[in-house]
mmCIF file of C-alpha atoms and ligand atoms in Angstrom:
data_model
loop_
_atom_site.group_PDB
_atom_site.id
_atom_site.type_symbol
_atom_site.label_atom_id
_atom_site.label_comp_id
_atom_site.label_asym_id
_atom_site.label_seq_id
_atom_site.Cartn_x
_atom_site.Cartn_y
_atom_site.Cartn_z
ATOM 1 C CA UNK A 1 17.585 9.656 -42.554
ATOM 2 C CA UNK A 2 16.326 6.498 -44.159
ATOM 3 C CA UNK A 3 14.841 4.910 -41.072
ATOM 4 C CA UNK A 4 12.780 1.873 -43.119
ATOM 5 C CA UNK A 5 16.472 1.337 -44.350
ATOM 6 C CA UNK A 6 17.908 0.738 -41.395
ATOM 7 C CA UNK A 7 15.059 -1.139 -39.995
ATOM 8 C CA UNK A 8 15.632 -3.746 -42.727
ATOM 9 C CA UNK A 9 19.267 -4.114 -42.118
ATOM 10 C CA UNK A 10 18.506 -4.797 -38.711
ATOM 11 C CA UNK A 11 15.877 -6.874 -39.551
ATOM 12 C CA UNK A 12 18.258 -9.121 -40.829
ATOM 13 C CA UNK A 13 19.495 -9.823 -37.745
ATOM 14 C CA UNK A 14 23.279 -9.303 -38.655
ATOM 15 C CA UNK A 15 23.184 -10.781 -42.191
ATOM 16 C CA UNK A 16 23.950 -9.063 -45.775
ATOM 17 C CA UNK A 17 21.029 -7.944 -47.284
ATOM 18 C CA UNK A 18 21.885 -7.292 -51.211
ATOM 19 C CA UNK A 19 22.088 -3.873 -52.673
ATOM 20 C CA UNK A 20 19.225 -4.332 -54.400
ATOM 21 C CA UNK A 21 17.051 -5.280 -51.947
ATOM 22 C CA UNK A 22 17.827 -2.342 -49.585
ATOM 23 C CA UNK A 23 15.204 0.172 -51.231
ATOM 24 C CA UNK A 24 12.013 0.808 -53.406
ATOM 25 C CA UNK A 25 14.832 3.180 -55.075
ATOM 26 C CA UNK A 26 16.425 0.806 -58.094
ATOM 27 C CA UNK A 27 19.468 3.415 -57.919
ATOM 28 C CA UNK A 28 22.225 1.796 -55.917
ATOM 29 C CA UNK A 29 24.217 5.269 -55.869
ATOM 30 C CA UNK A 30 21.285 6.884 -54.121
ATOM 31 C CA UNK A 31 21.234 3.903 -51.602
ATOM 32 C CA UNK A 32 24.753 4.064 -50.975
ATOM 33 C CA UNK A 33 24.175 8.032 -49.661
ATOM 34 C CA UNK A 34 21.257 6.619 -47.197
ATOM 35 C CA UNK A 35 23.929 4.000 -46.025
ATOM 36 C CA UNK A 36 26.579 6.728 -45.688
ATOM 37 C CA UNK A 37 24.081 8.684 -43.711
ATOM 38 C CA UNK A 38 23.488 5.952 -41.364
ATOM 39 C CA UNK A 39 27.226 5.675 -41.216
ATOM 40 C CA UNK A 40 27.528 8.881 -40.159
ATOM 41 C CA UNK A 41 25.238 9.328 -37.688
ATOM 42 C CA UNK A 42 26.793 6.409 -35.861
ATOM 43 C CA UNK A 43 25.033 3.390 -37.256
ATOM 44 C CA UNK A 44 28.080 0.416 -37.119
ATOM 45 C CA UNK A 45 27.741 -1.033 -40.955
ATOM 46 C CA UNK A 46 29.635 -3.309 -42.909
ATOM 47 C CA UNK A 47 29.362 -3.022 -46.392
ATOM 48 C CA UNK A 48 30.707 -5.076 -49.188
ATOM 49 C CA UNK A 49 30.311 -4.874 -53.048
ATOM 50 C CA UNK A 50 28.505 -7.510 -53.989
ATOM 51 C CA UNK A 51 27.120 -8.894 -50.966
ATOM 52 C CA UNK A 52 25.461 -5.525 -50.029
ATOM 53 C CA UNK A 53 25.323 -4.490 -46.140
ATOM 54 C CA UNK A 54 24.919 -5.421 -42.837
ATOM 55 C CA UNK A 55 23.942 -4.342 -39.674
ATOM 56 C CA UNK A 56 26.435 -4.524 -36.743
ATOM 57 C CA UNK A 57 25.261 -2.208 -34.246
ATOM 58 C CA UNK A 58 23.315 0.507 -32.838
ATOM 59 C CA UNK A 59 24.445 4.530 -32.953
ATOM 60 C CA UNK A 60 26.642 5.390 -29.858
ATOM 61 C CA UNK A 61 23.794 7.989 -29.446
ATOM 62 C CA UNK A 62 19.591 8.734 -29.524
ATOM 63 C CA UNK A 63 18.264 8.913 -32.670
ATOM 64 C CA UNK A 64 15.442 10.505 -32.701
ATOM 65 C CA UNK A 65 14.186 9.322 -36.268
ATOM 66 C CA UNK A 66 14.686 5.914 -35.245
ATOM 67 C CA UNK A 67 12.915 6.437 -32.179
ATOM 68 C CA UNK A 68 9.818 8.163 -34.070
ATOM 69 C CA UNK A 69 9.793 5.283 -37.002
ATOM 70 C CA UNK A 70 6.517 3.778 -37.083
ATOM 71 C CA UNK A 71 5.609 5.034 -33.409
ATOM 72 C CA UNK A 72 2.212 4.672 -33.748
ATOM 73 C CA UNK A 73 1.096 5.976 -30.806
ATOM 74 C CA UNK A 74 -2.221 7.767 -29.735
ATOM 75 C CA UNK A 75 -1.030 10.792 -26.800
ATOM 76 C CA UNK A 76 2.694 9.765 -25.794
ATOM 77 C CA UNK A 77 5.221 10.311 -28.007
ATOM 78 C CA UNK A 78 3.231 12.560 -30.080
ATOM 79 C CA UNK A 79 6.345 14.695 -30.169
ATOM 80 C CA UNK A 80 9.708 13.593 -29.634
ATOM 81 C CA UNK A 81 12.181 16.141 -28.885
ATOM 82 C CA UNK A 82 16.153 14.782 -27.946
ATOM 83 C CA UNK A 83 18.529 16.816 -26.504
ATOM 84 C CA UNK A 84 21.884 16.116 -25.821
ATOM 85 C CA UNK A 85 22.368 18.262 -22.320
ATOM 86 C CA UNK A 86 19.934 19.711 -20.477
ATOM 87 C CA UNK A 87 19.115 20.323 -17.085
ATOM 88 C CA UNK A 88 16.556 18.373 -16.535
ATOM 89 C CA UNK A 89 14.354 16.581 -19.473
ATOM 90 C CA UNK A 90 11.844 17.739 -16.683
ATOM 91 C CA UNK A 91 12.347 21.392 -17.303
ATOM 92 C CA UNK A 92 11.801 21.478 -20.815
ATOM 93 C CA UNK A 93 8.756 19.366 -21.111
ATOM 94 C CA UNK A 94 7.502 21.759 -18.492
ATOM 95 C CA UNK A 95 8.302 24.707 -20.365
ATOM 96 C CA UNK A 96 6.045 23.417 -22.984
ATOM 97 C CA UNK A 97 2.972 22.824 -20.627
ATOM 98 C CA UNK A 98 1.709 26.569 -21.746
ATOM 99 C CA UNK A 99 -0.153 24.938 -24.961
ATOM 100 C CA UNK A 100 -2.685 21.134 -24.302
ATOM 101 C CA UNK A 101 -1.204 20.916 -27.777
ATOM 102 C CA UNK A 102 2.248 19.376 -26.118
ATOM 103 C CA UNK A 103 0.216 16.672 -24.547
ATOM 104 C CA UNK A 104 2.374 13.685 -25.332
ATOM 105 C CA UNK A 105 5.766 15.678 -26.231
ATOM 106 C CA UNK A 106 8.317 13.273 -24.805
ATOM 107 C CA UNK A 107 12.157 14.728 -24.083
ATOM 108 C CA UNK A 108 15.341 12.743 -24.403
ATOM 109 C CA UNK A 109 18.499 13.933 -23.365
ATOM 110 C CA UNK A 110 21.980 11.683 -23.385
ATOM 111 C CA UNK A 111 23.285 13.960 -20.194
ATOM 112 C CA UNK A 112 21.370 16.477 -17.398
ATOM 113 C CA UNK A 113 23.415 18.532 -15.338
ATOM 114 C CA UNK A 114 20.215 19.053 -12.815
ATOM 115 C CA UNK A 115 19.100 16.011 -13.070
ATOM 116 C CA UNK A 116 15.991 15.046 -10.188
ATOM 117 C CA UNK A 117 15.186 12.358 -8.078
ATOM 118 C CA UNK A 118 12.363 11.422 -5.683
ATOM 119 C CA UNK A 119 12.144 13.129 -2.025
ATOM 120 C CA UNK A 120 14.480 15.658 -3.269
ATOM 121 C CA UNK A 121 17.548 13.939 -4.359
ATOM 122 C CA UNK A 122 19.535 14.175 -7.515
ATOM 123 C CA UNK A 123 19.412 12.049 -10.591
ATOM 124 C CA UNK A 124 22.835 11.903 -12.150
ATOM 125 C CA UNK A 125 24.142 9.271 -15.144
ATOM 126 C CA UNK A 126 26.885 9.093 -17.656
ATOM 127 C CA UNK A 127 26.410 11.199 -20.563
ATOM 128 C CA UNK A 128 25.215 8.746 -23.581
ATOM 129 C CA UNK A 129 24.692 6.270 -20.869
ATOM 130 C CA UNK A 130 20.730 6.175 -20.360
ATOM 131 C CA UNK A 131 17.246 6.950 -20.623
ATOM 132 C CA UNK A 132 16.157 10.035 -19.432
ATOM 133 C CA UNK A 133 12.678 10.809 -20.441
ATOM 134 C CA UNK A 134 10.037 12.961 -19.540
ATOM 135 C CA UNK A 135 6.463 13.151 -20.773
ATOM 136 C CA UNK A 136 4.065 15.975 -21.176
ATOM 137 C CA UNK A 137 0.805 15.027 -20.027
ATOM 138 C CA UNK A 138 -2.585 16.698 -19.247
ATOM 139 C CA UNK A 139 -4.818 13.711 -17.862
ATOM 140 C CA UNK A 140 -7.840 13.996 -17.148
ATOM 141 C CA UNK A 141 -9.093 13.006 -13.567
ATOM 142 C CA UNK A 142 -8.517 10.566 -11.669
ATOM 143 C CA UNK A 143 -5.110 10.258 -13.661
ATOM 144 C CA UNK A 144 -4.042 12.937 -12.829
ATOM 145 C CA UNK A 145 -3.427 11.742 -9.253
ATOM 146 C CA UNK A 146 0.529 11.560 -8.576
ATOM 147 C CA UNK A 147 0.595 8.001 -7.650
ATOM 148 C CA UNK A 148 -1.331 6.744 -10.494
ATOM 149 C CA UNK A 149 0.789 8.338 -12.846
ATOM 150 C CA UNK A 150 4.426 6.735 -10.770
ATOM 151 C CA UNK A 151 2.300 3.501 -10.984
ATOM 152 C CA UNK A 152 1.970 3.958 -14.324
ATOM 153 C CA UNK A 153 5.703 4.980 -15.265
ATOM 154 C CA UNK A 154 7.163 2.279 -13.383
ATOM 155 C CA UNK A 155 4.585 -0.555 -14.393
ATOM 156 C CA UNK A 156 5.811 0.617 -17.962
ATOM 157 C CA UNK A 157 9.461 0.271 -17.200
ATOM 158 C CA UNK A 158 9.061 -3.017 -15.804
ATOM 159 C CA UNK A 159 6.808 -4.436 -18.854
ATOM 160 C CA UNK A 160 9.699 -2.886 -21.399
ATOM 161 C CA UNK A 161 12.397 -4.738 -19.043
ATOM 162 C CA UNK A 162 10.981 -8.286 -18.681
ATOM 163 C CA UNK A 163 9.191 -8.026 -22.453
ATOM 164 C CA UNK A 164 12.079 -7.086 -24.281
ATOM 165 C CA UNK A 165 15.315 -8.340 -22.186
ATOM 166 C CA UNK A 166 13.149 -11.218 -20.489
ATOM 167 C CA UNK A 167 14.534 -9.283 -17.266
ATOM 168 C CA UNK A 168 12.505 -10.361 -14.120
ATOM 169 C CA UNK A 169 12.130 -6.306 -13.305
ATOM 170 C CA UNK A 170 9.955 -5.753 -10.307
ATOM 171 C CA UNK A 171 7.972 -2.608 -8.803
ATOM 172 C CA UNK A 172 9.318 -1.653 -5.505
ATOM 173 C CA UNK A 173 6.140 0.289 -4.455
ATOM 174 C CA UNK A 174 6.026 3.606 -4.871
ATOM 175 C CA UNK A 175 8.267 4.395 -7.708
ATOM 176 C CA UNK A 176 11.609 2.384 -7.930
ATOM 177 C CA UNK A 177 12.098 -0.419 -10.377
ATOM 178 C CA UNK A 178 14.538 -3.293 -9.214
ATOM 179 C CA UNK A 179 15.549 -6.615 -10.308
ATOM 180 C CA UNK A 180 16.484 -8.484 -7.388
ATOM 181 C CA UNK A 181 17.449 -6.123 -4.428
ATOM 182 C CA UNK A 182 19.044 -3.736 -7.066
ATOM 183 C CA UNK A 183 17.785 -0.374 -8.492
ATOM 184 C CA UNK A 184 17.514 -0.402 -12.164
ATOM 185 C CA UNK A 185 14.767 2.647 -12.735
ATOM 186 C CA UNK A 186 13.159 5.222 -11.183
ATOM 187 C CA UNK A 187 10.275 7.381 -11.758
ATOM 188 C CA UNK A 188 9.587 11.767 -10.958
ATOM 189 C CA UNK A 189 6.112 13.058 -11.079
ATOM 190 C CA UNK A 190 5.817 16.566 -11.046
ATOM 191 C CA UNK A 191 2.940 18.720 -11.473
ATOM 192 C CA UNK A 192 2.783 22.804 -12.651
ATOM 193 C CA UNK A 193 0.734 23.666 -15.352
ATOM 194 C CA UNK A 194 0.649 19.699 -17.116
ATOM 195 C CA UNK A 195 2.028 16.744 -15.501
ATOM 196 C CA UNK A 196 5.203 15.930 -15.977
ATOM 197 C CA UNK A 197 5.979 11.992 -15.823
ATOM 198 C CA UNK A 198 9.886 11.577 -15.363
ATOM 199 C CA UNK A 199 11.607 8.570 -16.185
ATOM 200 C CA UNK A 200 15.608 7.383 -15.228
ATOM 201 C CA UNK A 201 16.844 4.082 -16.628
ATOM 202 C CA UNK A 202 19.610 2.720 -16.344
ATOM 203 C CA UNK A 203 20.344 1.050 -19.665
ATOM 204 C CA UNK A 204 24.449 1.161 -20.731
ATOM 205 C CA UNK A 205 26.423 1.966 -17.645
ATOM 206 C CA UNK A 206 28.930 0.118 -16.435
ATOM 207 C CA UNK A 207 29.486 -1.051 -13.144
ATOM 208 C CA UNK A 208 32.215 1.201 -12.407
ATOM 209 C CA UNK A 209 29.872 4.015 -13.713
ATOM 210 C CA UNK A 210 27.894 3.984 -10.679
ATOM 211 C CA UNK A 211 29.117 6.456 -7.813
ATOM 212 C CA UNK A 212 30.667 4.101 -5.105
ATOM 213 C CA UNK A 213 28.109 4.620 -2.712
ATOM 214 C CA UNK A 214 25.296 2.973 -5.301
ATOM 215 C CA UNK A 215 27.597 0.302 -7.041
ATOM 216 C CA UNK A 216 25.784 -2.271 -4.778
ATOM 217 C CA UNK A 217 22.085 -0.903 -5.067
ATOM 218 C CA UNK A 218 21.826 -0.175 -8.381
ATOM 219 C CA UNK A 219 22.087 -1.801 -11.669
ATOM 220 C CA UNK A 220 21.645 -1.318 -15.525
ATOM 221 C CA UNK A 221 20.721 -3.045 -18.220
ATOM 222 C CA UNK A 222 24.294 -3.927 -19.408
ATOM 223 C CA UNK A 223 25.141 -5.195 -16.275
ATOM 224 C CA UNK A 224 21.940 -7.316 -16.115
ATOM 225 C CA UNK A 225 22.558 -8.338 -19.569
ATOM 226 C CA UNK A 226 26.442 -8.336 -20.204
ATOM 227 C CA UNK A 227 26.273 -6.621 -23.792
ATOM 228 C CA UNK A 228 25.269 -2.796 -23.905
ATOM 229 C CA UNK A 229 21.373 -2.337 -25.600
ATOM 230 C CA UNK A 230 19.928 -0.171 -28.557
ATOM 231 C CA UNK A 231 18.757 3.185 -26.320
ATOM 232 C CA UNK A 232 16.428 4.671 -28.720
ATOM 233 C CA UNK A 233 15.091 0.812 -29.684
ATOM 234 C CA UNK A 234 14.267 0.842 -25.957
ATOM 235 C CA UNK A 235 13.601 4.358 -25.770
ATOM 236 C CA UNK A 236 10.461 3.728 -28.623
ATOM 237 C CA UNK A 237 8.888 0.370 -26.684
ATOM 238 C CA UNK A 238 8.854 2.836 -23.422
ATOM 239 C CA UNK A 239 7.015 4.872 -24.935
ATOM 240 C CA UNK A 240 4.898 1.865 -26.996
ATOM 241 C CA UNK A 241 3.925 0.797 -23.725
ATOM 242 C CA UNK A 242 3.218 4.389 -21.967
ATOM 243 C CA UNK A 243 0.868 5.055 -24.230
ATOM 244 C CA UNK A 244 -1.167 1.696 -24.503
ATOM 245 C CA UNK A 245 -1.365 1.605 -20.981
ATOM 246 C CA UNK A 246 -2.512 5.625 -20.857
ATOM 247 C CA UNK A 247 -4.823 5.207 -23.548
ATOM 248 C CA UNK A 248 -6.291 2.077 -21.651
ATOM 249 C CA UNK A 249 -6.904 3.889 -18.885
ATOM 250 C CA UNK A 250 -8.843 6.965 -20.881
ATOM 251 C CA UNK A 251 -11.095 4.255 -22.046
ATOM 252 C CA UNK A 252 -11.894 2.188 -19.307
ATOM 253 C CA UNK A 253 -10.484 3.626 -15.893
ATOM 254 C CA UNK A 254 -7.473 4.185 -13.761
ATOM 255 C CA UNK A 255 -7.904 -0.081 -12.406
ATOM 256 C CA UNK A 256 -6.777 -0.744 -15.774
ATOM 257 C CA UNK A 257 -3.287 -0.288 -14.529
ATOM 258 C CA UNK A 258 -4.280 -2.737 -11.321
ATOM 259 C CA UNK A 259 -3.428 -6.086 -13.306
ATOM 260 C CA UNK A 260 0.215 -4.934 -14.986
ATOM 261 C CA UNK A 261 1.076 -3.841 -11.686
ATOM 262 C CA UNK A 262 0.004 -6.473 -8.898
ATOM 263 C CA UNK A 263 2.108 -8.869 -12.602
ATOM 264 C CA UNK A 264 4.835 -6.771 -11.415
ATOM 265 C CA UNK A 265 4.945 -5.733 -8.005
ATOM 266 C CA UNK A 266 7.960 -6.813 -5.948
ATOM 267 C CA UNK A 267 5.818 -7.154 -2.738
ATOM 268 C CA UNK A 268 2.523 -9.033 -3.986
ATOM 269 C CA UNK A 269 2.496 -12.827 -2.035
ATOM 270 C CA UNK A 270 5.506 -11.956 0.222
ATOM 271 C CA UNK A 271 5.429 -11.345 3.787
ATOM 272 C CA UNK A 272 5.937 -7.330 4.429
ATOM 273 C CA UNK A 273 6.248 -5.068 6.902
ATOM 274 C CA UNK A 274 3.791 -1.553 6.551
ATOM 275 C CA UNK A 275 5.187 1.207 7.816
ATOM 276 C CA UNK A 276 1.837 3.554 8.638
ATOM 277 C CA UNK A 277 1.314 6.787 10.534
ATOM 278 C CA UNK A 278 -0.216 4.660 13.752
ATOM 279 C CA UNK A 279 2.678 2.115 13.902
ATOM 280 C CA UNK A 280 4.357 -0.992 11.786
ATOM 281 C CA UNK A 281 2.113 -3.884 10.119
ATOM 282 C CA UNK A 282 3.527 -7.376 9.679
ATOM 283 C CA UNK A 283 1.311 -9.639 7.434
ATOM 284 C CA UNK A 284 1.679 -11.067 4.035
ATOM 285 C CA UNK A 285 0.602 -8.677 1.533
ATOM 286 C CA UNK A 286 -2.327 -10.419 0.018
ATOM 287 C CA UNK A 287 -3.701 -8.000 -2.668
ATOM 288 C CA UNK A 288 -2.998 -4.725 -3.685
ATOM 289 C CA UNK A 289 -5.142 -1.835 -5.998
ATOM 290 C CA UNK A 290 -4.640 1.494 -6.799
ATOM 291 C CA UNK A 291 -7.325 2.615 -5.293
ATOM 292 C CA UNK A 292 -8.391 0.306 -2.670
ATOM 293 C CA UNK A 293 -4.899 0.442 -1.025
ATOM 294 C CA UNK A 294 -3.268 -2.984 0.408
ATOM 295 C CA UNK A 295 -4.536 -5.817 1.544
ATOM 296 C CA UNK A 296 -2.372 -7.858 4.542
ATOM 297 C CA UNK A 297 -3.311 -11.206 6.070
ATOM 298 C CA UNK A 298 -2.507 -10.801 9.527
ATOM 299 C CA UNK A 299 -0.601 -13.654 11.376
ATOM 300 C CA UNK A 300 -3.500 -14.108 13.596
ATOM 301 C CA UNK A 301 -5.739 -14.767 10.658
ATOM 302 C CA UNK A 302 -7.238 -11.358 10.450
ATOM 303 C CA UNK A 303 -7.430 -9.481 7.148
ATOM 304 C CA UNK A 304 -6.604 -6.039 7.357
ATOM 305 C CA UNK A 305 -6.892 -3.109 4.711
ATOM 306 C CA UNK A 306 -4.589 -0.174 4.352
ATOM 307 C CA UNK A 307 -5.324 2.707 1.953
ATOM 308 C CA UNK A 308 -2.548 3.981 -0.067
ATOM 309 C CA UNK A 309 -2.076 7.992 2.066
ATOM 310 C CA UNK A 310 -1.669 5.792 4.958
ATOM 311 C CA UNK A 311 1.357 3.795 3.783
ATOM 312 C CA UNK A 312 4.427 5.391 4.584
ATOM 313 C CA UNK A 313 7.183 2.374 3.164
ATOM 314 C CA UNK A 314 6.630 -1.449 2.146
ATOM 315 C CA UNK A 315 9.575 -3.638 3.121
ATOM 316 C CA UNK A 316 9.750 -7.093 2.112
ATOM 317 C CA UNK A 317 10.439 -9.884 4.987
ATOM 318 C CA UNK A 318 11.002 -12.921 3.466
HETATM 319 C C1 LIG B 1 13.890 8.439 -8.471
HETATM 320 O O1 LIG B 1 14.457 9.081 -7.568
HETATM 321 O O2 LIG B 1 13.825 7.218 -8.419
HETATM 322 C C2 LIG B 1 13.288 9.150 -9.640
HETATM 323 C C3 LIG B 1 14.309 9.430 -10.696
HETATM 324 C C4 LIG B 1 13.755 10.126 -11.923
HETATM 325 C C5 LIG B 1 14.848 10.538 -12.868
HETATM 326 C C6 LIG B 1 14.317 11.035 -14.174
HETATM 327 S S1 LIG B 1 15.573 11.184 -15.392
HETATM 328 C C7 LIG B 1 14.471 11.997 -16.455
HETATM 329 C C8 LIG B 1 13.688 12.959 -15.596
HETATM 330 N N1 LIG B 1 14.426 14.188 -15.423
HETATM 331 C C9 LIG B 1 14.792 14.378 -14.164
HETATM 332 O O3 LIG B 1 15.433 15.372 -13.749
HETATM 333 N N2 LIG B 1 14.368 13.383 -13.393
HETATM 334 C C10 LIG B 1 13.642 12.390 -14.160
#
């Protein structure tokens, strides 16, 4: 597929570009085919004789080349494999954990019929209808700890969210995304032989797509947005943004990742209540780091530190 083709057409932001400017190739005929190969795949082009084409919309589905174009990344995304049902995107990154050489691989699927949540649950979308990623990594301590890693997915999400859709998307600690009170992404670390870094958003459904019991917790990008978005134009900044902030922390430490995510935490400044092992904390949540824990200003002035094994659930009170 002629992906630098189709990134011009979409360059032009809806607008004919002339025949003759769509390639390096001065043979129109041979153009045409890379235009009737984007056609087919699912690209929405109009084309006219003498204006040339235009770009009208994304592919129904992931495209994997498009995804891949001009990646440019360092560990994630080194591989991009997209499926179109699996059981879990988990599974098969896992089943390529035998070889360091995967580090990076990323799967897409548009549907998983096992798909997993957090604490146990299930993870279930639309076929065609989201991003279901996961990523093959082998870090290298301390990343490798569980909660750095669902830091890092979700701090990831949230930058894509509000950097792209200038969606206020906020980190509801440990691993969902929200904007507002809703859930729009959620993040799966599992461990075996690599790590496997899981990642559910929830970019074309419609309301009515949601299982009754969510339609007034969750959310997706449509619904945030009121137009459906480009998956695999998403699908590529996620994993733009997974690997700068990966490779960042390879260089210089896990606290890298502190900044992005007090930007982005839904909890940082408010008042909270701390559930913990020896009872409930009220205070306003002051500071928090990956690895110092929280921070809380009690209401009687005291300051009071909680590290992270001892936090059992943040709940904003105000
Ligand atoms: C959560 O419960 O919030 C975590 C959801 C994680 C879902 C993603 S979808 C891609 C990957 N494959 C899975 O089976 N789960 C994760």
């Amino acid at each position: 597929m002629n992906v630098a083709l189709l990134h011009r057409l979409r360059e032009a932001g809806g607008g004919f570009v002339p025949w003759d400017a769509l390639g390096p190739d001065p043979s129109p005929a041979s153009t045409a085919l890379d235009v009737d190969a984007l056609e087919a795949f699912g690209f929405a082009l109009e084309r006219h004789p003498y204006l040339g084409v235009a770009y009208r919309g994304p592919a129904a589905r992931l495209c994997p080349d498009q995804i891949e174009w001009e990646l440019g990344t360092r560990v994630v995304g080194r591989r991009v494999a997209v499926w179109s049902r699996v059981t879990s995107t988990g599974d098969l990154a896992a089943r390529a954990s035998g070889s360091s050489a995967n580090e990076g691989l990323a799967v897409l699927a548009e549907e998983q019929s096992a798909g997993r949540g957090s604490r146990g649950r299930s993870w279930s979308a639309p076929a065609g209808s989201s991003i279901l990623m996961s990523v093959l990594l082998f870090p290298p301590d301390p990343l490798g700890d569980p909660a750095w890693l669902t830091a890092l997915g979700a701090v990831a999400v949230a930058g894509v969210v509000a950097g792209e859709f200038g969606i206020d998307a906020r980190i509801k600690w440990p691993n969902d995304v929200r904007v507002g009170d809703r859930k729009l992404a959620g993040v799966l670390v599992e461990r075996g032989k690599g790590t496997v870094l899981g990642i559910g958003l929830n970019a074309n459904l419609a309301r009515d797509d949601f299982p009754e019991g969510l339609r007034n917790s969750a959310t997706s990008l449509r619904a945030l947005l009121g137009r459906p978005v480009d998956r695999s134009e998403t699908a590529r900044s996620l994993l733009r943004r997974l690997d700068a902030l990966y490779v960042e922390a390879i260089a210089s430490g896990p606290d890298s990742l502190n900044a992005p995510l007090r930007d982005r935490s839904e909890h940082l400044g408010h008042d909270v209540e701390v559930a913990t092992p020896a009872g409930t904390l009220a205070g306003r949540l002051v500071d928090l780091g990956l690895r110092d824990g929280l921070t809380l200003a009690l209401p009687g002035g005291e300051t009071r530190r909680v590290a992270w094994p001892e936090v059992k659930a943040i709940v904003n009170r105000d």
